[in-house]
């Protein structure tokens, strides 16, 4: 059985929650293809130095309940809030378990106003992406970071065009050591707290936009209102 057991360096896996989720998803797809009995994953949360880091990793744990709910993958973990059944010397029911949607919503960072961002003119998605490229260059954002932002922003702009009654506000600027792009559409908002967190199905032609944007940015924030959805993307400038 040893040939079916593999080990991963936690420092390579746990770089950030969304990257770890994508890596686990890819590993599960590859493993399950070769095993009729499915896959078991044993792991622990990385050491967290701040409450924000801890909240991010607990969110990751909660999302996995939905990401792998209908797949032959068993997750053996110790995050008491995020998993109904936990292991601490013995298997037991967690008394503090919360459903993933409720826990993710509770741990989301507060969406704070950023009045210092500058407004850009609105056009079609291609025109707005060209304007973003000009702004990224003007702010001397590193080329790799700028490329990631442009791909992520394109997904958000297309979503706004298709599902959000088009873009009605586009703002950008530098906040601390990050370059921020904020897109607001004119739709009816988004009620799913797990939007963009759960890996899309391999054959999916829609629904992957926010997942891609979350993978490429250091942080993605959502503010949903009846008058529209605001998506805030961040990448480090260097």
XYZ file of N, CA and C in Angstrom:
714
model
N 0.812 -1.217 0.000
C 0.000 0.000 0.000
C 0.847 1.268 0.000
N 2.149 1.131 0.306
C 2.992 2.317 0.421
C 3.028 3.119 -0.873
N 2.894 2.430 -2.010
C 2.966 3.157 -3.282
C 1.773 4.076 -3.494
N 0.723 3.899 -2.685
C -0.455 4.759 -2.806
C -0.460 5.902 -1.796
N 0.610 6.037 -1.022
C 0.704 7.108 -0.020
C 1.727 8.142 -0.490
N 1.347 9.398 -0.449
C 2.270 10.470 -0.819
C 2.265 11.540 0.262
N 3.389 12.243 0.383
C 3.552 13.283 1.386
C 3.874 14.608 0.685
N 3.368 15.673 1.249
C 3.622 17.003 0.693
C 4.202 17.909 1.764
N 5.093 18.787 1.370
C 5.686 19.754 2.279
C 4.639 20.819 2.615
N 4.238 20.967 3.883
C 3.213 21.955 4.233
C 3.559 23.372 3.785
N 4.847 23.734 3.820
C 5.238 25.087 3.425
C 4.998 25.334 1.939
N 4.995 24.262 1.150
C 4.712 24.398 -0.273
C 3.218 24.407 -0.556
N 2.449 23.708 0.291
C 1.010 23.610 0.088
C 0.285 24.839 0.635
N 0.662 25.245 1.842
C -0.090 26.285 2.546
C 0.492 27.682 2.341
N 0.609 28.094 1.091
C 1.092 29.445 0.815
C -0.020 30.472 1.040
N -1.203 30.174 0.551
C -2.385 30.987 0.814
C -3.601 30.109 0.577
N -4.724 30.419 1.203
C -5.874 29.510 1.163
C -6.355 29.126 -0.224
N -6.527 30.092 -1.123
C -7.080 29.759 -2.430
C -6.129 28.909 -3.256
N -4.835 29.162 -3.144
C -3.863 28.340 -3.860
C -3.854 26.915 -3.301
N -3.976 26.793 -1.983
C -4.011 25.468 -1.358
C -5.247 24.699 -1.806
N -6.372 25.378 -1.903
C -7.604 24.718 -2.335
C -7.480 24.233 -3.767
N -6.899 25.055 -4.643
C -6.708 24.645 -6.033
C -5.760 23.457 -6.126
N -4.702 23.473 -5.310
C -3.759 22.366 -5.321
C -4.378 21.067 -4.843
N -5.171 21.148 -3.792
C -5.842 19.956 -3.275
C -6.855 19.431 -4.279
N -7.541 20.343 -4.948
C -8.510 19.947 -5.970
C -7.814 19.200 -7.102
N -6.672 19.734 -7.558
C -5.927 19.080 -8.640
C -5.398 17.720 -8.198
N -4.879 17.654 -6.979
C -4.363 16.385 -6.455
C -5.474 15.340 -6.370
N -6.650 15.750 -5.902
C -7.768 14.823 -5.769
C -8.219 14.308 -7.130
N -8.245 15.190 -8.125
C -8.654 14.753 -9.467
C -7.693 13.702 -10.011
N -6.397 13.942 -9.842
C -5.396 12.999 -10.347
C -5.447 11.675 -9.592
N -5.612 11.758 -8.266
C -5.600 10.547 -7.453
C -6.831 9.693 -7.676
N -7.983 10.316 -7.689
C -9.236 9.568 -7.817
C -9.319 8.861 -9.154
N -8.676 9.409 -10.169
C -8.711 8.784 -11.490
C -8.071 7.408 -11.478
N -7.159 7.175 -10.532
C -6.432 5.906 -10.494
C -6.879 4.970 -9.373
N -7.780 5.438 -8.506
C -8.161 4.627 -7.350
C -9.677 4.460 -7.281
N -10.131 3.214 -7.262
C -11.566 2.962 -7.148
C -12.087 3.328 -5.769
N -11.231 3.234 -4.738
C -11.683 3.461 -3.361
C -11.673 4.927 -2.971
N -11.204 5.806 -3.826
C -11.168 7.214 -3.488
C -9.884 7.609 -2.780
N -9.895 8.811 -2.226
C -8.691 9.380 -1.627
C -8.978 9.863 -0.212
N -8.028 9.663 0.693
C -8.102 10.222 2.047
C -6.974 11.223 2.214
N -7.314 12.385 2.763
C -6.336 13.453 2.952
C -6.214 13.764 4.432
N -5.011 13.658 4.977
C -4.733 13.988 6.371
C -3.877 15.261 6.393
N -4.329 16.277 7.109
C -3.531 17.508 7.177
C -3.961 18.341 8.371
N -3.141 19.330 8.707
C -3.434 20.268 9.779
C -3.272 21.690 9.256
N -3.947 22.617 9.894
C -3.818 24.017 9.508
C -2.399 24.510 9.760
N -1.905 25.430 8.930
C -0.584 26.007 9.188
C -0.624 26.917 10.422
N 0.537 27.251 10.931
C 0.625 28.178 12.057
C 0.180 29.559 11.605
N -0.753 30.153 12.324
C -1.284 31.473 11.972
C -0.797 32.504 12.994
N -0.269 33.602 12.495
C 0.287 34.634 13.377
C -0.684 35.768 13.661
N -1.739 35.878 12.884
C -2.737 36.920 13.091
C -4.131 36.310 13.016
N -5.105 37.047 13.535
C -6.492 36.587 13.462
C -6.956 36.524 12.013
N -6.493 37.468 11.186
C -6.889 37.477 9.775
C -6.396 36.214 9.068
N -5.153 35.789 9.376
C -4.636 34.557 8.783
C -5.470 33.360 9.228
N -5.773 33.314 10.506
C -6.563 32.196 11.023
C -7.932 32.160 10.353
N -8.579 33.310 10.244
C -9.897 33.359 9.613
C -9.833 32.876 8.170
N -8.752 33.247 7.471
C -8.609 32.816 6.091
C -8.495 31.315 5.952
N -7.753 30.684 6.869
C -7.584 29.236 6.791
C -8.805 28.480 7.302
N -9.524 29.037 8.254
C -10.776 28.408 8.689
C -11.796 28.480 7.551
N -11.806 29.605 6.830
C -12.664 29.721 5.655
C -12.338 28.633 4.642
N -11.059 28.427 4.402
C -10.597 27.370 3.490
C -11.112 26.004 3.932
N -11.022 25.734 5.226
C -11.498 24.453 5.753
C -12.995 24.288 5.526
N -13.747 25.353 5.770
C -15.198 25.278 5.604
C -15.583 25.032 4.144
N -14.901 25.698 3.236
C -15.214 25.572 1.817
C -15.018 24.141 1.333
N -14.042 23.442 1.890
C -13.773 22.083 1.431
C -14.962 21.151 1.639
N -15.817 21.448 2.610
C -17.028 20.647 2.798
C -17.906 20.670 1.552
N -17.953 21.803 0.888
C -18.756 21.923 -0.326
C -17.958 21.509 -1.566
N -16.676 21.822 -1.583
C -15.855 21.526 -2.760
C -15.743 20.031 -3.024
N -15.751 19.219 -1.936
C -15.558 17.789 -2.096
C -16.770 16.981 -1.635
N -17.920 17.625 -1.537
C -19.104 16.971 -0.973
C -19.552 15.763 -1.784
N -19.455 15.824 -3.088
C -19.948 14.728 -3.936
C -18.807 14.025 -4.667
N -17.641 14.034 -4.045
C -16.492 13.394 -4.663
C -15.913 12.363 -3.688
N -15.265 11.303 -4.187
C -14.739 10.245 -3.314
C -13.457 10.672 -2.601
N -13.570 11.750 -1.810
C -12.422 12.269 -1.066
C -12.837 12.425 0.384
N -12.098 11.809 1.302
C -12.358 11.942 2.735
C -11.286 12.842 3.341
N -11.723 13.869 4.077
C -10.809 14.842 4.659
C -10.704 14.609 6.162
N -9.507 14.274 6.631
C -9.272 14.014 8.047
C -8.590 15.249 8.638
N -9.348 16.031 9.453
C -8.829 17.311 9.878
C -9.271 17.608 11.305
N -8.798 18.782 11.839
C -9.079 19.114 13.230
C -9.679 20.506 13.403
N -10.217 21.075 12.356
C -10.821 22.400 12.446
C -12.245 22.254 12.969
N -12.437 22.507 14.234
C -13.700 22.194 14.905
C -14.876 23.004 14.383
N -14.667 24.267 14.052
C -15.761 25.080 13.538
C -16.177 24.660 12.135
N -15.207 24.191 11.352
C -15.441 23.982 9.931
C -15.888 22.574 9.570
N -15.737 21.595 10.481
C -16.076 20.219 10.150
C -16.982 19.608 11.219
N -18.016 18.930 10.742
C -18.990 18.343 11.664
C -18.366 17.204 12.481
N -17.556 16.379 11.830
C -16.876 15.269 12.506
C -15.387 15.575 12.545
N -14.791 15.555 13.732
C -13.383 15.908 13.908
C -12.663 14.795 14.667
N -11.337 14.855 14.613
C -10.539 13.824 15.278
C -9.585 14.483 16.265
N -9.697 14.093 17.517
C -8.795 14.549 18.570
C -8.577 13.346 19.491
N -7.669 12.477 19.070
C -7.440 11.163 19.678
C -8.555 10.171 19.316
N -9.790 10.666 19.320
C -10.914 9.826 18.894
C -11.810 10.655 17.977
N -12.606 9.965 17.141
C -13.565 10.673 16.303
C -14.734 11.151 17.165
N -15.181 12.377 16.888
C -16.294 12.928 17.661
C -17.019 14.001 16.856
N -18.233 14.317 17.293
C -19.022 15.377 16.673
C -18.605 16.713 17.279
N -18.275 17.665 16.421
C -17.857 18.980 16.912
C -19.048 19.738 17.502
N -18.922 20.240 18.730
C -20.023 21.005 19.323
C -20.105 22.439 18.807
N -19.094 22.888 18.044
C -19.079 24.280 17.575
C -19.140 24.360 16.047
N -19.543 23.266 15.412
C -19.597 23.255 13.945
C -20.618 24.263 13.423
N -20.251 24.946 12.316
C -21.170 25.830 11.609
C -21.186 25.440 10.139
N -22.335 25.570 9.498
C -22.430 25.285 8.076
C -21.492 26.207 7.300
N -20.878 25.711 6.216
C -19.882 26.505 5.494
C -20.362 27.899 5.096
N -21.597 28.008 4.592
C -22.086 29.315 4.157
C -22.120 30.315 5.304
N -22.589 29.867 6.467
C -22.676 30.757 7.627
C -21.293 31.116 8.148
N -20.392 30.149 8.174
C -19.055 30.401 8.710
C -18.256 31.318 7.794
N -18.326 31.086 6.491
C -17.607 31.952 5.546
C -18.119 33.382 5.636
N -19.425 33.534 5.718
C -19.991 34.883 5.820
C -19.549 35.568 7.113
N -19.502 34.812 8.200
C -19.123 35.391 9.492
C -17.654 35.810 9.523
N -16.800 35.097 8.782
C -15.365 35.367 8.818
C -14.887 36.317 7.724
N -15.776 36.730 6.858
C -15.378 37.659 5.800
C -14.879 38.970 6.398
N -13.756 39.500 5.884
C -13.291 40.815 6.359
C -14.336 41.891 6.071
N -14.400 42.882 6.917
C -15.341 43.988 6.714
C -14.974 44.730 5.431
N -15.958 44.982 4.598
C -15.742 45.715 3.354
C -15.697 47.206 3.684
N -14.499 47.743 3.778
C -14.331 49.142 4.159
C -14.215 50.033 2.927
N -14.758 51.240 3.027
C -14.693 52.192 1.913
C -13.251 52.608 1.663
N -12.908 52.778 0.387
C -11.583 53.264 -0.010
C -11.779 54.536 -0.836
N -11.929 55.670 -0.186
C -12.249 56.908 -0.906
C -11.112 57.418 -1.794
N -9.896 56.935 -1.614
C -8.767 57.438 -2.378
C -8.627 56.863 -3.771
N -9.463 55.899 -4.144
C -9.359 55.317 -5.481
C -9.838 56.316 -6.533
N -9.235 56.243 -7.718
C -9.610 57.154 -8.802
C -10.546 56.454 -9.788
N -11.535 57.191 -10.264
C -12.544 56.636 -11.159
C -12.044 56.647 -12.593
N -12.352 55.571 -13.329
C -12.038 55.486 -14.746
C -13.332 55.542 -15.553
N -13.221 55.939 -16.808
C -14.396 56.002 -17.666
C -14.866 54.601 -18.017
N -16.141 54.483 -18.272
C -16.765 53.192 -18.546
C -16.885 52.976 -20.047
N -16.630 51.754 -20.486
C -16.791 51.384 -21.887
C -17.142 49.914 -21.967
N -16.817 49.283 -23.083
C -17.020 47.839 -23.155
C -15.863 47.157 -22.425
N -15.975 45.849 -22.126
C -14.923 45.175 -21.347
C -13.519 45.330 -21.923
N -13.381 45.290 -23.249
C -12.069 45.421 -23.862
C -11.494 46.812 -23.625
N -12.322 47.839 -23.777
C -11.868 49.209 -23.547
C -11.447 49.410 -22.094
N -12.225 48.877 -21.181
C -11.895 49.040 -19.766
C -10.630 48.278 -19.405
N -10.430 47.122 -20.009
C -9.204 46.376 -19.747
C -7.988 47.141 -20.258
N -8.115 47.798 -21.399
C -7.023 48.614 -21.924
C -6.713 49.776 -20.983
N -7.744 50.373 -20.414
C -7.525 51.455 -19.452
C -6.835 50.941 -18.194
N -7.230 49.751 -17.753
C -6.576 49.166 -16.587
C -5.099 48.915 -16.866
N -4.775 48.431 -18.058
C -3.380 48.187 -18.416
C -2.581 49.483 -18.365
N -3.162 50.574 -18.833
C -2.487 51.870 -18.796
C -2.257 52.332 -17.357
N -3.249 52.125 -16.496
C -3.133 52.542 -15.099
C -2.102 51.689 -14.354
N -2.070 50.401 -14.625
C -1.088 49.518 -13.998
C 0.326 49.938 -14.383
N 0.511 50.264 -15.651
C 1.827 50.714 -16.111
C 2.198 52.047 -15.480
N 1.243 52.963 -15.393
C 1.509 54.278 -14.804
C 1.884 54.164 -13.336
N 1.353 53.166 -12.650
C 1.657 52.965 -11.232
C 2.841 52.018 -11.011
N 3.506 51.614 -12.096
C 4.721 50.781 -12.033
C 4.501 49.459 -11.293
N 3.347 48.852 -11.513
C 3.087 47.536 -10.928
C 3.931 46.496 -11.674
N 4.554 45.588 -10.936
C 5.405 44.554 -11.532
C 4.644 43.817 -12.628
N 5.351 43.457 -13.709
C 4.695 42.918 -14.895
C 3.873 41.657 -14.610
N 4.404 40.738 -13.787
C 3.650 39.528 -13.472
C 2.392 39.828 -12.695
N 2.495 40.742 -11.725
C 1.314 41.128 -10.944
C 0.288 41.821 -11.837
N 0.776 42.684 -12.731
C -0.130 43.398 -13.633
C -0.861 42.423 -14.541
N -0.148 41.424 -15.033
C -0.777 40.423 -15.903
C -1.859 39.650 -15.152
N -1.573 39.269 -13.921
C -2.577 38.569 -13.121
C -3.806 39.443 -12.906
N -3.571 40.713 -12.604
C -4.698 41.622 -12.375
C -5.544 41.778 -13.632
N -4.917 41.892 -14.776
C -5.666 42.084 -16.011
C -6.539 40.865 -16.328
N -6.011 39.668 -16.097
C -6.814 38.460 -16.340
C -7.973 38.382 -15.348
N -7.680 38.653 -14.066
C -8.728 38.613 -13.046
C -9.797 39.668 -13.321
N -9.362 40.878 -13.648
C -10.306 41.964 -13.908
C -11.166 41.663 -15.129
N -10.567 41.040 -16.136
C -11.342 40.684 -17.331
C -12.500 39.761 -16.961
N -12.248 38.781 -16.101
C -13.312 37.872 -15.688
C -14.431 38.622 -14.972
N -14.046 39.555 -14.116
C -15.047 40.312 -13.363
C -15.825 41.239 -14.293
N -15.134 41.882 -15.217
C -15.813 42.778 -16.159
C -16.788 42.010 -17.041
N -16.398 40.835 -17.490
C -17.299 40.024 -18.312
C -18.510 39.558 -17.504
N -18.287 39.196 -16.245
C -19.416 38.825 -15.383
C -20.398 39.974 -15.239
N -19.845 41.179 -15.039
C -20.710 42.354 -14.901
C -21.506 42.598 -16.175
N -20.871 42.380 -17.317
C -21.532 42.576 -18.599
C -22.645 41.550 -18.802
N -22.381 40.308 -18.443
C -23.324 39.225 -18.717
C -24.438 39.117 -17.685
N -24.073 39.277 -16.412
C -25.019 38.967 -15.339
C -25.397 40.163 -14.461
N -24.672 41.267 -14.579
C -24.880 42.381 -13.664
C -25.390 43.658 -14.279
N -26.029 43.563 -15.442
C -26.568 44.753 -16.102
C -25.470 45.786 -16.368
N -24.272 45.289 -16.672
C -23.110 46.086 -17.091
C -22.436 46.829 -15.931
N -21.241 47.298 -16.222
C -20.446 48.039 -15.233
C -20.977 49.459 -15.105
N -21.113 49.918 -13.858
C -21.525 51.311 -13.662
C -20.481 52.130 -12.908
N -19.430 51.472 -12.407
C -18.333 52.203 -11.770
C -17.074 51.354 -11.822
N -15.942 52.001 -12.137
C -14.646 51.331 -12.194
C -13.630 52.253 -11.545
N -13.008 51.778 -10.458
C -12.055 52.606 -9.713
C -10.776 51.822 -9.470
N -9.659 52.536 -9.443
C -8.359 51.896 -9.232
C -7.479 52.786 -8.365
N -6.390 52.187 -7.866
C -5.425 52.962 -7.099
C -4.564 52.074 -6.227
N -3.575 52.671 -5.594
C -2.674 51.953 -4.700
C -3.102 52.188 -3.259
N -3.231 51.105 -2.512
C -3.550 51.156 -1.085
C -2.470 50.357 -0.361
N -1.674 51.054 0.443
C -0.530 50.424 1.109
C 0.387 49.836 0.037
N 0.634 48.524 0.074
C 1.534 47.908 -0.905
C 0.780 47.108 -1.958
N -0.512 47.432 -2.137
C -1.316 46.684 -3.102
C -1.984 47.617 -4.111
N -2.136 47.095 -5.327
C -2.879 47.816 -6.362
C -4.293 47.268 -6.371
N -5.256 48.176 -6.335
C -6.664 47.803 -6.151
C -7.468 48.165 -7.388
N -8.329 47.248 -7.798
C -9.301 47.494 -8.865
C -10.681 47.163 -8.315
N -11.592 48.104 -8.436
C -12.933 47.934 -7.879
C -13.959 48.094 -8.992
N -14.758 47.050 -9.197
C -15.768 47.033 -10.258
C -17.148 46.932 -9.619
N -18.028 47.863 -9.968
C -19.403 47.833 -9.474
C -20.356 47.711 -10.655
N -21.264 46.745 -10.585
C -22.223 46.580 -11.680
C -23.591 47.111 -11.275
N -24.552 46.982 -12.179
C -25.898 47.490 -11.928
C -26.918 46.398 -11.758
N -26.480 45.236 -11.324
C -27.392 44.104 -11.166
C -28.099 44.090 -9.836
N -28.562 42.925 -9.441
C -29.342 42.791 -8.203
C -28.539 42.178 -7.065
N -27.212 42.137 -7.210
C -26.370 41.616 -6.142
C -26.134 40.120 -6.280
N -25.418 39.575 -5.310
C -25.048 38.161 -5.327
C -25.233 37.610 -3.925
N -26.079 36.581 -3.793
C -26.402 36.078 -2.468
C -25.579 34.899 -1.991
N -24.737 34.334 -2.849
C -23.993 33.130 -2.492
C -22.678 33.491 -1.803
N -22.521 33.200 -0.504
C -21.277 33.536 0.192
C -20.080 32.706 -0.270
N -20.330 31.612 -0.993
C -19.242 30.762 -1.478
C -18.886 31.045 -2.935
N -19.410 32.134 -3.492
C -19.156 32.456 -4.894
C -17.658 32.592 -5.168
N -17.185 31.809 -6.128
C -15.787 31.867 -6.509
C -14.851 31.090 -5.625
N -15.378 30.476 -4.576
C -14.544 29.687 -3.671
C -14.478 28.210 -4.068
N -15.574 27.672 -4.561
C -15.652 26.244 -4.872
C -15.091 26.005 -6.273
N -14.154 25.057 -6.431
C -13.569 24.796 -7.759
C -14.648 24.451 -8.777
N -14.586 25.044 -9.961
C -15.569 24.711 -10.997
C -15.335 23.305 -11.532
N -16.370 22.716 -12.089
C -16.233 21.402 -12.704
C -15.352 21.523 -13.943
N -14.578 20.472 -14.269
C -13.642 20.551 -15.399
C -14.293 20.966 -16.715
N -15.515 20.514 -16.952
C -16.173 20.807 -18.225
C -17.036 22.063 -18.178
N -16.998 22.791 -17.062
C -17.870 23.964 -16.912
C -17.473 25.060 -17.886
N -18.453 25.631 -18.562
C -18.197 26.757 -19.477
C -18.578 28.085 -18.845
N -19.301 28.043 -17.733
C -19.671 29.251 -17.007
C -19.444 29.018 -15.518
N -19.366 30.113 -14.761
C -19.257 30.010 -13.322
C -17.834 29.948 -12.797
N -16.849 30.070 -13.696
C -15.455 29.991 -13.264
C -14.805 31.361 -13.102
N -15.502 32.423 -13.464
C -14.900 33.753 -13.463
C -14.357 34.194 -12.116
N -15.177 34.100 -11.073
C -14.726 34.522 -9.746
C -13.676 33.578 -9.188
N -13.762 32.288 -9.524
C -12.727 31.337 -9.096
C -11.369 31.742 -9.680
N -11.339 32.050 -10.971
C -10.090 32.486 -11.614
C -9.580 33.759 -10.966
N -10.479 34.708 -10.734
C -10.074 35.983 -10.130
C -9.521 35.788 -8.724
N -10.123 34.895 -7.960
C -9.610 34.628 -6.606
C -8.225 33.978 -6.653
N -7.997 33.135 -7.654
C -6.703 32.467 -7.768
C -5.583 33.441 -8.108
N -5.879 34.459 -8.872
C -4.841 35.348 -9.411
C -4.568 36.578 -8.559
N -5.403 36.835 -7.572
C -5.237 38.042 -6.763
C -4.876 37.696 -5.326
N -4.296 38.653 -4.641
C -3.953 38.428 -3.240
C -5.187 38.469 -2.353
N -6.211 39.147 -2.826
C -7.448 39.238 -2.050
C -8.582 39.675 -2.963
N -9.746 39.078 -2.780
C -10.936 39.472 -3.524
C -12.054 39.682 -2.523
N -12.672 40.856 -2.586
C -13.751 41.201 -1.654
C -15.037 41.459 -2.440
N -16.151 41.101 -1.836
C -17.453 41.317 -2.457
C -18.345 42.132 -1.526
N -19.057 43.081 -2.112
C -20.132 43.759 -1.376
C -21.379 43.683 -2.241
N -22.360 42.946 -1.749
C -23.577 42.722 -2.510
C -24.704 43.588 -1.955
N -25.340 44.339 -2.848
C -26.485 45.183 -2.485
C -27.574 44.999 -3.528
N -28.815 45.350 -3.200
C -29.891 45.213 -4.189
C -29.652 46.030 -5.452
N -28.826 47.073 -5.360
C -28.565 47.939 -6.513
C -27.327 47.514 -7.299
N -26.640 46.478 -6.847
C -25.479 46.042 -7.596
C -24.443 45.331 -6.747
N -23.488 44.702 -7.429
C -22.396 43.975 -6.790
C -21.095 44.716 -7.019
N -20.328 44.898 -5.949
C -18.996 45.483 -6.058
C -17.971 44.395 -5.812
N -17.040 44.223 -6.746
C -15.953 43.267 -6.627
C -14.659 44.058 -6.523
N -13.919 43.846 -5.452
C -12.649 44.545 -5.232
C -11.503 43.553 -5.338
N -10.612 43.791 -6.267
C -9.457 42.933 -6.509
C -8.188 43.630 -6.032
N -7.270 42.835 -5.472
C -5.990 43.386 -5.014
C -4.835 42.500 -5.483
N -3.747 43.140 -5.908
C -2.482 42.440 -6.135
C -1.369 43.284 -5.533
N -0.286 42.646 -5.110
C 0.852 43.401 -4.617
C 1.530 44.113 -5.773
N 2.065 45.280 -5.505
C 2.659 46.083 -6.561
C 4.016 45.560 -7.022
N 4.690 44.769 -6.169
C 6.003 44.261 -6.549
C 6.148 42.787 -6.164
